[in-house]
mmCIF file of C-alpha atoms in Angstrom:
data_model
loop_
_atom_site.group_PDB
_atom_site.id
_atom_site.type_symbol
_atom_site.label_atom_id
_atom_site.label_comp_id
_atom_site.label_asym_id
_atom_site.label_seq_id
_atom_site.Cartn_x
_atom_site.Cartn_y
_atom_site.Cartn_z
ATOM 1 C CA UNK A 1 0.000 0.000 0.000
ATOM 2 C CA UNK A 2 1.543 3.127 -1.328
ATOM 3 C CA UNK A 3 0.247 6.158 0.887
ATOM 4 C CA UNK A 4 1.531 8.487 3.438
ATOM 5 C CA UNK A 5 0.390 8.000 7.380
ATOM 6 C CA UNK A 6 -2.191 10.209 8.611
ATOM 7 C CA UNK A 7 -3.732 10.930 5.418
ATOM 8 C CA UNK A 8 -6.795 12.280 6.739
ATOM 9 C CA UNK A 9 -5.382 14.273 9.189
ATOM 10 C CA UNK A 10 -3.051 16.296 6.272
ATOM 11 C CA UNK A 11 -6.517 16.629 4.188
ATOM 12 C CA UNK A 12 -8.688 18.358 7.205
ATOM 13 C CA UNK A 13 -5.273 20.804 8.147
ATOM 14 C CA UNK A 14 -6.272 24.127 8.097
ATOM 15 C CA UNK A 15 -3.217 24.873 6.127
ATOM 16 C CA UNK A 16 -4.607 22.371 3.512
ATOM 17 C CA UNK A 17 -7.908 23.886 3.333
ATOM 18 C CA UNK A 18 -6.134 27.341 2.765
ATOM 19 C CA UNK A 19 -3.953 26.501 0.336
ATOM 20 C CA UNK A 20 -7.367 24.421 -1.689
ATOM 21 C CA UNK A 21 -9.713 27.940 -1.044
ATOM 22 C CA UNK A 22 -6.410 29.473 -2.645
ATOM 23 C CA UNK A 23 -6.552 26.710 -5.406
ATOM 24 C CA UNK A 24 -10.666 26.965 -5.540
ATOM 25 C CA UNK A 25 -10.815 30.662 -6.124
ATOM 26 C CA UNK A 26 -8.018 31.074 -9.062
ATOM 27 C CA UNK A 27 -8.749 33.412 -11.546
ATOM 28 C CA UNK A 28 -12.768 33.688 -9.688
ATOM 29 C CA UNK A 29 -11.220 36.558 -7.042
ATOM 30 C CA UNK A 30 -13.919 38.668 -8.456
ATOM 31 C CA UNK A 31 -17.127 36.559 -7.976
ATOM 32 C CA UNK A 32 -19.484 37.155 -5.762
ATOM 33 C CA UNK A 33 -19.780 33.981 -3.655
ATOM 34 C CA UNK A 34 -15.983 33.790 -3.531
ATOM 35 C CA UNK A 35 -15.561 37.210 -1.848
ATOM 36 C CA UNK A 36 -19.073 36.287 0.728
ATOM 37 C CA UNK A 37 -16.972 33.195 1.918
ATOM 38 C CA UNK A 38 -13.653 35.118 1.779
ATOM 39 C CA UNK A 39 -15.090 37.819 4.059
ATOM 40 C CA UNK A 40 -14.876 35.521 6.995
ATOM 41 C CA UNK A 41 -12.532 33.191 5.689
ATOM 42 C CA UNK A 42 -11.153 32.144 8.681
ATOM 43 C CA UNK A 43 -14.417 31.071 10.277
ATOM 44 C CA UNK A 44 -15.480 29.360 7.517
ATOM 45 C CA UNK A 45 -12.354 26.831 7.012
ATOM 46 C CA UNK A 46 -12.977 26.036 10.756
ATOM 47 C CA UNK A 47 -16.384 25.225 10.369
ATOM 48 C CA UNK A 48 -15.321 23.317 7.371
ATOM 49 C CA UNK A 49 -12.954 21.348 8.963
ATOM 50 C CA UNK A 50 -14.763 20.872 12.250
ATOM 51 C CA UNK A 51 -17.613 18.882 9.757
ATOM 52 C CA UNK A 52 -14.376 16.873 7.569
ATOM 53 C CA UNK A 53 -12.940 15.696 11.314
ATOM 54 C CA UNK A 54 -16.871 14.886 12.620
ATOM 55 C CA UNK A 55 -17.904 13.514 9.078
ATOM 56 C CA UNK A 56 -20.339 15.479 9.127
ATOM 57 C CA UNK A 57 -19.689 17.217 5.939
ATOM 58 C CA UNK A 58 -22.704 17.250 3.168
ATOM 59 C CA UNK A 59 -21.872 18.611 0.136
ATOM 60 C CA UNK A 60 -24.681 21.095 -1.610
ATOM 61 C CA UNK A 61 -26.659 19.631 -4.533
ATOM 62 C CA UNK A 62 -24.973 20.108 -7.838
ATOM 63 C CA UNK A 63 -25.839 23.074 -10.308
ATOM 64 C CA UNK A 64 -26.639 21.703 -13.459
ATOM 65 C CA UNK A 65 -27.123 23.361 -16.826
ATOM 66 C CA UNK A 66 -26.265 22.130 -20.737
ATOM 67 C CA UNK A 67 -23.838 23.147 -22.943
ATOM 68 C CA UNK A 68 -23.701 23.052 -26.680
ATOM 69 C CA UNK A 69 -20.253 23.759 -27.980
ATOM 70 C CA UNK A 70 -21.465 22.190 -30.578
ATOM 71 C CA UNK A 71 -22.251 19.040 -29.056
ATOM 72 C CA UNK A 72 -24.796 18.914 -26.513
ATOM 73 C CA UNK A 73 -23.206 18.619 -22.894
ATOM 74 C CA UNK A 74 -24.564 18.714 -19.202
ATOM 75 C CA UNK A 75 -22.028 20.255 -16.606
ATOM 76 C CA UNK A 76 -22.883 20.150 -12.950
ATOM 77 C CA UNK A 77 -21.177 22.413 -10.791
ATOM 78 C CA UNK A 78 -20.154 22.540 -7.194
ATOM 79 C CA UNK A 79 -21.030 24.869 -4.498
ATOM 80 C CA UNK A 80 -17.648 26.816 -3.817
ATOM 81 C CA UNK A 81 -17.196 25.418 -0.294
ATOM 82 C CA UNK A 82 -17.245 21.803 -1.888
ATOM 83 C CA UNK A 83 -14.932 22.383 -4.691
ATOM 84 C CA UNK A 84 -12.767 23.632 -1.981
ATOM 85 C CA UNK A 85 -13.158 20.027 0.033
ATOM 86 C CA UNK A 86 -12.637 18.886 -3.908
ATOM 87 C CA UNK A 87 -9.177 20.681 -4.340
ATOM 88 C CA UNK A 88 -8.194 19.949 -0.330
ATOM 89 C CA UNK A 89 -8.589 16.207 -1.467
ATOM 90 C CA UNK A 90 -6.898 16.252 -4.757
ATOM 91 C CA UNK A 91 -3.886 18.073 -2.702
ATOM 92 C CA UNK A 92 -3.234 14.807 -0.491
ATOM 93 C CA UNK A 93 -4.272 11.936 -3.174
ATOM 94 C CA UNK A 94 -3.033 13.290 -6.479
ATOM 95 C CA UNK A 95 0.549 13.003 -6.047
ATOM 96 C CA UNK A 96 0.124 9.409 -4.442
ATOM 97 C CA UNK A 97 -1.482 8.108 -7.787
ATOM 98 C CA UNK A 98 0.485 10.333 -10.049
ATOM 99 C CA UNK A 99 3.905 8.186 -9.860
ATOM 100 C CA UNK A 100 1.945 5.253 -11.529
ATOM 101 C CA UNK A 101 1.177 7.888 -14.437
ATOM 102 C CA UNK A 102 2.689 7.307 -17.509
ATOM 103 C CA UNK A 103 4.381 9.968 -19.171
ATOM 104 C CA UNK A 104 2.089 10.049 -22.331
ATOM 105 C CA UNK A 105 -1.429 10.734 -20.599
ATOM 106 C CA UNK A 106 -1.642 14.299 -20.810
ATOM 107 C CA UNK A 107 -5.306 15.670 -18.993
ATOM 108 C CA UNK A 108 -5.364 17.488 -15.962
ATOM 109 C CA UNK A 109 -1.705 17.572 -14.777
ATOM 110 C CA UNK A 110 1.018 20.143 -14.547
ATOM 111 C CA UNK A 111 2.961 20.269 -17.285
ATOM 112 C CA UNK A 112 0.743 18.654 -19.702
ATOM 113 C CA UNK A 113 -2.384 19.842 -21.227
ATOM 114 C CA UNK A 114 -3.695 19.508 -25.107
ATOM 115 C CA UNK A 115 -0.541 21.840 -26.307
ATOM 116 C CA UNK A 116 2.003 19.025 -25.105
ATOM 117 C CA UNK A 117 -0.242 16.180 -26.488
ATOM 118 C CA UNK A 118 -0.031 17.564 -29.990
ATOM 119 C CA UNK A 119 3.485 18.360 -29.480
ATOM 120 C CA UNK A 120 3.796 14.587 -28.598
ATOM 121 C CA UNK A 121 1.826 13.452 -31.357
ATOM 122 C CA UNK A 122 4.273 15.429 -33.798
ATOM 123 C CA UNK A 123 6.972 13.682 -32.525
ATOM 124 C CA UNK A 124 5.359 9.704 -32.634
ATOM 125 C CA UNK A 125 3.891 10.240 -36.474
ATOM 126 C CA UNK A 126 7.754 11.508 -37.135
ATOM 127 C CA UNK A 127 9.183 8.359 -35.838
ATOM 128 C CA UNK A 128 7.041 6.016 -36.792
ATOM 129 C CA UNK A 129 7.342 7.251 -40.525
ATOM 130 C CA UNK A 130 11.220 8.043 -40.465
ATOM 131 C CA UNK A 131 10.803 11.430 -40.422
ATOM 132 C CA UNK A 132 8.255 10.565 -43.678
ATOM 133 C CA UNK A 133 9.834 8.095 -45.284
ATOM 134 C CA UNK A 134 7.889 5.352 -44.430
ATOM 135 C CA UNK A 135 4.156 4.719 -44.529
ATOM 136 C CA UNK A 136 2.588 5.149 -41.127
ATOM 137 C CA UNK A 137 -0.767 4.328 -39.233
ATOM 138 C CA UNK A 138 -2.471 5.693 -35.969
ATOM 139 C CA UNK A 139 -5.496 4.061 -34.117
ATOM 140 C CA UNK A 140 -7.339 6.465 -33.123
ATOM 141 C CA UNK A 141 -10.090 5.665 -30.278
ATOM 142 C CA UNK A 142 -12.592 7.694 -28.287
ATOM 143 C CA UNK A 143 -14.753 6.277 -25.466
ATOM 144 C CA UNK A 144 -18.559 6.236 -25.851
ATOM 145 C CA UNK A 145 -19.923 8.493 -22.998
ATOM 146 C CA UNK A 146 -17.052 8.247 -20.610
ATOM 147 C CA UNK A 147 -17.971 10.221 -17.842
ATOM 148 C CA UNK A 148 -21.402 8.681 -17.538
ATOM 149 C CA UNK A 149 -20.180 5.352 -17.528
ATOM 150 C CA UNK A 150 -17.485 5.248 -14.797
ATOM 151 C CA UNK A 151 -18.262 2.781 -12.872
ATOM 152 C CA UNK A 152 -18.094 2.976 -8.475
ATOM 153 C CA UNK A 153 -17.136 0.110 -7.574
ATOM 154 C CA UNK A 154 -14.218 -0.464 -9.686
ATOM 155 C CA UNK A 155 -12.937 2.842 -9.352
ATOM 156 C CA UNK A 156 -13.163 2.576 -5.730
ATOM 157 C CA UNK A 157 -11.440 -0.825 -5.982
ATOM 158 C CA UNK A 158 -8.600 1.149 -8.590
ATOM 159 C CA UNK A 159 -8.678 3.418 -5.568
ATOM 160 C CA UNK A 160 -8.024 1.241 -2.946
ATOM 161 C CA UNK A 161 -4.995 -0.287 -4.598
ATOM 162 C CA UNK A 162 -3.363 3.260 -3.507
ATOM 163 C CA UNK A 163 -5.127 4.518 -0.472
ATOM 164 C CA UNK A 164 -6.357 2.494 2.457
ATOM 165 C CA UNK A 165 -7.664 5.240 4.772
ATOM 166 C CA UNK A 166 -10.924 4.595 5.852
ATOM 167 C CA UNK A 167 -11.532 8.761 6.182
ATOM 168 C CA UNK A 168 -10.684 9.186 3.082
ATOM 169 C CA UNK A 169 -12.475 6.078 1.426
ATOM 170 C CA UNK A 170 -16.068 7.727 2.919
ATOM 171 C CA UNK A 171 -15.277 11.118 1.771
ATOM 172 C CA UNK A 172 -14.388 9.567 -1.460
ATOM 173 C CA UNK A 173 -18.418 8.001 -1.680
ATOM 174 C CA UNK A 174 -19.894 10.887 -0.239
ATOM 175 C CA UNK A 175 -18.771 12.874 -2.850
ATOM 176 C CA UNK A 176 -19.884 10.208 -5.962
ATOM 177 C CA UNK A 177 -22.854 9.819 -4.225
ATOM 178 C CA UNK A 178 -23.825 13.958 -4.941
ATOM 179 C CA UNK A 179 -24.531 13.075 -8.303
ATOM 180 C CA UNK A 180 -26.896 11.446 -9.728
ATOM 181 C CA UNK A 181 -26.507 9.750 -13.237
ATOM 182 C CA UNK A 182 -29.033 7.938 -15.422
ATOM 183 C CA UNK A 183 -27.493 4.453 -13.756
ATOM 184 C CA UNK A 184 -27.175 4.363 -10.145
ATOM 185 C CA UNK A 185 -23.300 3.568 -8.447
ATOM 186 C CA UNK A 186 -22.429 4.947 -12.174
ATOM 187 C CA UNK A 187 -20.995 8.472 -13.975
ATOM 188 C CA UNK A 188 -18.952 11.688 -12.519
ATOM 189 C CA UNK A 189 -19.909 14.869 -13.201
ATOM 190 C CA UNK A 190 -18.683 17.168 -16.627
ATOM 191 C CA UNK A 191 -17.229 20.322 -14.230
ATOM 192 C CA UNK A 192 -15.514 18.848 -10.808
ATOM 193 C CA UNK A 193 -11.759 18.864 -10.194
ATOM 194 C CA UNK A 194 -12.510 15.349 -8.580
ATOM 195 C CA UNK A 195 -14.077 14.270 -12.046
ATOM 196 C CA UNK A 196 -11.038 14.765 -13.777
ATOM 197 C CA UNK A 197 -8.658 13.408 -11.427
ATOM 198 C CA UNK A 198 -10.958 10.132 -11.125
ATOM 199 C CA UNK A 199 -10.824 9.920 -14.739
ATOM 200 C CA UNK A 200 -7.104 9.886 -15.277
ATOM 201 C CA UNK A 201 -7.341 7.106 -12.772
ATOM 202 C CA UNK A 202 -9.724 4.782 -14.337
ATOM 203 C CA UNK A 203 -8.043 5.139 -17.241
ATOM 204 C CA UNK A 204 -4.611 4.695 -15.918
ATOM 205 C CA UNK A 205 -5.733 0.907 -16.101
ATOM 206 C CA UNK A 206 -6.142 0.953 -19.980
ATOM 207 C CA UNK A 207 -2.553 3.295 -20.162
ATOM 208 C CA UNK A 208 -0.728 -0.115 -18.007
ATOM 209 C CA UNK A 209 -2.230 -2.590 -20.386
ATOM 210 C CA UNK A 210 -1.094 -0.690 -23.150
ATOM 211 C CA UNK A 211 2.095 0.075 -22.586
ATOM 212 C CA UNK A 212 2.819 -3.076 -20.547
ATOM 213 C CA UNK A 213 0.791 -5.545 -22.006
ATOM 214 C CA UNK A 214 0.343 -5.180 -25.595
ATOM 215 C CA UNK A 215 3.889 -3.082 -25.743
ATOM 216 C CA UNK A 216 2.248 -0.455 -27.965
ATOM 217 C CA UNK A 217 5.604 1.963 -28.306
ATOM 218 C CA UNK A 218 3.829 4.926 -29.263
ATOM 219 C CA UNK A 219 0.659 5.787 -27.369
ATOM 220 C CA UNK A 220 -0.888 9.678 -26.037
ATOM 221 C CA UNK A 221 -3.847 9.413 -24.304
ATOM 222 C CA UNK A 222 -6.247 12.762 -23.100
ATOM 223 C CA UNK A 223 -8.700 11.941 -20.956
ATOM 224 C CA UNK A 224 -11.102 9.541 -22.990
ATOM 225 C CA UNK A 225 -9.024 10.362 -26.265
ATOM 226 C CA UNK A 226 -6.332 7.921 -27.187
ATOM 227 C CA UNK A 227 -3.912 7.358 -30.310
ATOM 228 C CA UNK A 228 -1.424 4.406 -30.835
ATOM 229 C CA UNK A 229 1.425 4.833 -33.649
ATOM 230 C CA UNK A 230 2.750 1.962 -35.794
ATOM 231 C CA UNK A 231 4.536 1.408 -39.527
ATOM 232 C CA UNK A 232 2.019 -2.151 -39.357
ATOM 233 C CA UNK A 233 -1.706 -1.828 -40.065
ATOM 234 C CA UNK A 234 -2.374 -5.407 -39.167
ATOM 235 C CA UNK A 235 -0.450 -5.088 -35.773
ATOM 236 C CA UNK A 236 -3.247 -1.708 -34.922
ATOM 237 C CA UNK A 237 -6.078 -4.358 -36.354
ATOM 238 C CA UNK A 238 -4.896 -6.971 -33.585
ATOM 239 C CA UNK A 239 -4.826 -4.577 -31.221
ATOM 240 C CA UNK A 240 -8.386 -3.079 -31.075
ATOM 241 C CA UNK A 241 -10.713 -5.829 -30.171
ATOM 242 C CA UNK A 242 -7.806 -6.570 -27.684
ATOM 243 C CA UNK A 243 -8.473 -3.264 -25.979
ATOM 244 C CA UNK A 244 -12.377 -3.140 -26.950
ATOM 245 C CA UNK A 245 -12.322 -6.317 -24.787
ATOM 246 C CA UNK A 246 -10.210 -5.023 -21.888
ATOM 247 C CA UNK A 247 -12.449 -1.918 -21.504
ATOM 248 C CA UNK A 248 -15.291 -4.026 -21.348
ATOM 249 C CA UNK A 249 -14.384 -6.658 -19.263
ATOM 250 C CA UNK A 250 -12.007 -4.752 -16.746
ATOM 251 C CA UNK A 251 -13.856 -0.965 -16.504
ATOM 252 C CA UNK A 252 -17.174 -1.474 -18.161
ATOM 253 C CA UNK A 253 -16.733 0.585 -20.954
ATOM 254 C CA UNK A 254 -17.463 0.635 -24.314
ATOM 255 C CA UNK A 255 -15.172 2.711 -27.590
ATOM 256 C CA UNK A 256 -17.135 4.694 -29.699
ATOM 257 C CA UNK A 257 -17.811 3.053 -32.865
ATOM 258 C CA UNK A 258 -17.750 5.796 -35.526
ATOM 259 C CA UNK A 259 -14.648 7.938 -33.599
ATOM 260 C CA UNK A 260 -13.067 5.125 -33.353
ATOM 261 C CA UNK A 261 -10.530 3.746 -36.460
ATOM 262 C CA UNK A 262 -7.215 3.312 -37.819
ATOM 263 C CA UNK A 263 -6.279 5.911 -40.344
ATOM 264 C CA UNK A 264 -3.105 6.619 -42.450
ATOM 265 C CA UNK A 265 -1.041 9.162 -40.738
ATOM 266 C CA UNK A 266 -0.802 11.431 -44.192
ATOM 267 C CA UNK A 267 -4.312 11.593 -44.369
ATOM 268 C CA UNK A 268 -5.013 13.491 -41.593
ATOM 269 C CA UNK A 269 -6.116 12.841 -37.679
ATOM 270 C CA UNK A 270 -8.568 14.387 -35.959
ATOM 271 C CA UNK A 271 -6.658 14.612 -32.346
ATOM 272 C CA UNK A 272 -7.666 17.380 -29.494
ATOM 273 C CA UNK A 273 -9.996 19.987 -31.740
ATOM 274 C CA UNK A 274 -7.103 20.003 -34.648
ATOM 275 C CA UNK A 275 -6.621 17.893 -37.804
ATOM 276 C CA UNK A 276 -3.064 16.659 -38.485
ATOM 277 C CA UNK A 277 -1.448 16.068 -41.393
ATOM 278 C CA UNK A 278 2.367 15.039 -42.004
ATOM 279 C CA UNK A 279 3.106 18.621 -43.082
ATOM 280 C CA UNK A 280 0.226 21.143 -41.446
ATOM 281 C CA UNK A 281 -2.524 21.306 -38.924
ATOM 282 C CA UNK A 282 -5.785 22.906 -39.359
ATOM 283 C CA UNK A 283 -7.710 23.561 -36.565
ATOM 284 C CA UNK A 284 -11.886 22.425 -37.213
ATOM 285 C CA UNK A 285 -14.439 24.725 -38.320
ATOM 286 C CA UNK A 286 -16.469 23.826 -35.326
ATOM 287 C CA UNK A 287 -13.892 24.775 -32.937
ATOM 288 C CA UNK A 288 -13.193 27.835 -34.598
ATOM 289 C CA UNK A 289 -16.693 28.854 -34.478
ATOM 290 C CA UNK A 290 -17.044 27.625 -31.092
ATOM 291 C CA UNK A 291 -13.834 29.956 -29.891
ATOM 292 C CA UNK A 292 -15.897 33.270 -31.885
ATOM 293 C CA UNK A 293 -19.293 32.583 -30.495
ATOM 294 C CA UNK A 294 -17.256 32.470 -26.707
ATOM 295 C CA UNK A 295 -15.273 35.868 -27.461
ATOM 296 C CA UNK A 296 -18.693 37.374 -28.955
ATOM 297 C CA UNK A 297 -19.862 36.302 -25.409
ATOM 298 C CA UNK A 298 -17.443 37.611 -23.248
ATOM 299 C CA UNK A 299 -17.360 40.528 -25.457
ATOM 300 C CA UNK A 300 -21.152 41.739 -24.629
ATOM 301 C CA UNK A 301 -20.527 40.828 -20.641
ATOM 302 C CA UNK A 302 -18.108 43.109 -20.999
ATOM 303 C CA UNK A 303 -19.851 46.096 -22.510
ATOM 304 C CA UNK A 304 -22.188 44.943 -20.023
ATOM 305 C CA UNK A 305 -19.582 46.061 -17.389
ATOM 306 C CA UNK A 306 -20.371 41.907 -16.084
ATOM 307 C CA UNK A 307 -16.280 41.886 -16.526
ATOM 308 C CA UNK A 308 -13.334 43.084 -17.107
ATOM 309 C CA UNK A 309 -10.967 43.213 -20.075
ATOM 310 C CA UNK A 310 -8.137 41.285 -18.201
ATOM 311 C CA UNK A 311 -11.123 38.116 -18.471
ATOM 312 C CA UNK A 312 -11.152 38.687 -22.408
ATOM 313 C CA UNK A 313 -7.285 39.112 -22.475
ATOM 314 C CA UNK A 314 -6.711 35.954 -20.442
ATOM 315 C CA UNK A 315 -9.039 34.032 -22.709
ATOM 316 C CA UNK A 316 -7.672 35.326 -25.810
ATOM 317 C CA UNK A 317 -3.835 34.652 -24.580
ATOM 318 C CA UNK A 318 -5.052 30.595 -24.142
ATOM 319 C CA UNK A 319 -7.186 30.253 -27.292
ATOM 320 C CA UNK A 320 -4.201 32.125 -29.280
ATOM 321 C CA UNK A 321 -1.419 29.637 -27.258
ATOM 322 C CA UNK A 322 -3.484 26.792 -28.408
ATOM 323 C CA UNK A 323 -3.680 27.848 -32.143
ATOM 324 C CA UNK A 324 -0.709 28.640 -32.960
ATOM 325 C CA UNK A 325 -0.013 25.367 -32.975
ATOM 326 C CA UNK A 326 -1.548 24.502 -36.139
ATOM 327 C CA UNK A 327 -1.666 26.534 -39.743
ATOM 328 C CA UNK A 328 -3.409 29.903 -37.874
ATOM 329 C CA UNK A 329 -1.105 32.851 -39.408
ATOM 330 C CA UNK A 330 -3.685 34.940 -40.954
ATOM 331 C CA UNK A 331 -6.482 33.320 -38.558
ATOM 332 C CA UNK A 332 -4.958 34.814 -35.846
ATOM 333 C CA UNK A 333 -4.307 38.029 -36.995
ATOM 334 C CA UNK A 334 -7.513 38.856 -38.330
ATOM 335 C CA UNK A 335 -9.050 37.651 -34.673
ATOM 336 C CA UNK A 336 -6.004 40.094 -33.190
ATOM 337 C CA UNK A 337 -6.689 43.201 -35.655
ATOM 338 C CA UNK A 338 -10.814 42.790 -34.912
ATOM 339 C CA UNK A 339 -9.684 42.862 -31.371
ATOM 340 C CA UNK A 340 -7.119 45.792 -31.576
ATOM 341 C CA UNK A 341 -10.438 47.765 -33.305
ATOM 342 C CA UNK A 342 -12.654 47.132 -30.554
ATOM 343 C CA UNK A 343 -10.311 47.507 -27.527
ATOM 344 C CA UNK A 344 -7.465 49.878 -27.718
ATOM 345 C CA UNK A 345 -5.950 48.769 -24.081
ATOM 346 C CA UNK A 346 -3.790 45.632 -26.533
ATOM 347 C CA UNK A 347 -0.380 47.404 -27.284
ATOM 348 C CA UNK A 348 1.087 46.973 -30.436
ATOM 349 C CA UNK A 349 4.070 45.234 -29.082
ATOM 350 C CA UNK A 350 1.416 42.417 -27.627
ATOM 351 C CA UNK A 351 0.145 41.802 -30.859
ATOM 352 C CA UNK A 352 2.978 41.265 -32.763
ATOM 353 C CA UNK A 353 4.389 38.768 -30.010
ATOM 354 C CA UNK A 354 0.633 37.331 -30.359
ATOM 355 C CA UNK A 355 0.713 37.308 -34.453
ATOM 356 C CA UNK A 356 4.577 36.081 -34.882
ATOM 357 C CA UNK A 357 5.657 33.795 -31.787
#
């Protein structure tokens, strides 16, 4: 059993707690219910520990409300002071289970992200290929309805391979047991820290079998999103009933049947929003579209005095980080002059680092 003494006790410190309201309210310091529970911060932790140590913590229900971006998607969303419990958890748990991480799963971890991934992939299609020239393939998979499908019980059993603390094991169920999915003892919400932490550890169990089991050299995974490299079609033919069956034997899960295929690396791979090709990447027209109706968005909250610039700037600085990664020149600059028109506070000098970094 791989887990520090006292596990509990470090979670319910009130040094914890701070540093996970600290966590909990980045880049929300201006929201309402963040500066109500900041006003008597102090207070508040206490009584927040007192009900960890007396488990007699109850977390709120869960805010719920659909997203289409443009697929249709329901988030539920935690009361502040649970996301807090949420991040005072992860703080303890997620460098226990992190070790057994392999390098190449890239969701929800410092240091990775979608930027790295497609970095990564660059790198496998060039080796498997020779640097192009060789014909290459890539298996590319997606889950069917991940989230809604995790299963309790085996996660908790994935779980207890790490973590034997009873405290932690209930607080663990109390907080699966906040949502409610269309199967009971099944699904994590779309929205919770927890979720995606949970889900890099489920599928930490498919990462082992592939890298240990069937070998596969070349493999990224993000989140529910996996590719495997290889110069041999037949050898990525073999190996996807293999892992069709592993899924569904070992975590009850099921790949999706139309995203998921083998394709030939110079034709082009859907892979994180962007479609790569031996030479170029084009980001889709959905995400682009998706990424103008959000800035059209934050642009009338803002005329609306509902925010600030600094939340447009922020969100432009990430979209324009993640784009520049594919074919974008005169995408981006056309998004950057529009921008310059509108809102004179963008310096030249920030554009042109923007426009030719």
């Amino acid at each position: 059993m791989q887990q520090k003494e006292n596990l509990y006790e470090q979670l319910c410190s009130y040094e914890n707690l701070e540093l996970a309201f600290k966590k909990a309210r980045k880049r929300k310091t201006t929201k309402l219910y963040v500066l109500e529970f900041e006003k008597n911060l102090k207070q508040n932790l206490l009584q927040l520990q007192t009900e960890l140590l007396l488990h007699a913590y109850k977390p709120k229900p869960l805010e719920t409300f659909i997203l289409r971006d443009p697929k249709t998607r329901k988030i539920s969303k935690s009361d502040f002071r649970d996301r807090i419990v949420h991040h005072a958890l992860c703080n303890v748990i997620q460098p226990i289970f992190e070790k057994s991480f392999i390098h190449d799963s890239y969701a929800n971890q410092i240091g990775k992200g979608t930027l790295k991934a497609i970095q990564r992939f660059d790198e496998f299609k060039l080796k498997v290929t020779k640097n192009n020239t060789r014909i290459g393939f890539v298996l590319k998979c997606d889950i069917r309805q991940y989230f809604d499908n995790i299963d309790h019980d085996i996660l908790l059993s994935i779980i207890k391979k790490k973590i034997s603390d009873e405290k932690i094991l209930w607080l663990i169920k109390i907080i699966f047991s906040n949502y409610c999915s269309k199967e009971n003892n099944k699904g994590m919400p779309l929205g919770n820290l927890t979720s995606q932490f949970f889900a890099n550890v489920y599928l930490n169990e498919l990462d082992q079998f592939v890298k240990h089991t069937l070998k596969a050299k070349y493999y990224i995974r993000y989140v529910d999103d996996f590719v495997i490299f290889d110069n041999s079609k037949v050898r990525l033919e073999e190996y996807k009933p293999i892992i069709e069956f592993f899924l569904k034997e070992k975590l009850q899960l099921k790949l999706h049947p139309l995203k998921s295929r083998i394709i030939k690396i110079g034709e082009g791979t859907d892979f994180l929003g962007v479609k790569i090709f031996m030479h170029h990447k084009r980001i889709k027209k959905k995400n682009i579209r998706k990424f103008q109706k959000k800035l059209q968005l934050l642009t009338n909250f803002y005329e609306q005095k509902k925010i600030t610039y600094d939340t447009i700037y922020d969100f432009l600085e990430g979209w324009i980080a993640y784009a520049i990664n594919a074919n974008t020149y005169h995408l981006r600059k056309g998004i950057i002059k529009s921008i310059e028109q509108r809102f004179l506070m963008i310096t030249a000098k920030e554009i042109n680092r923007y426009i030719f970094s």
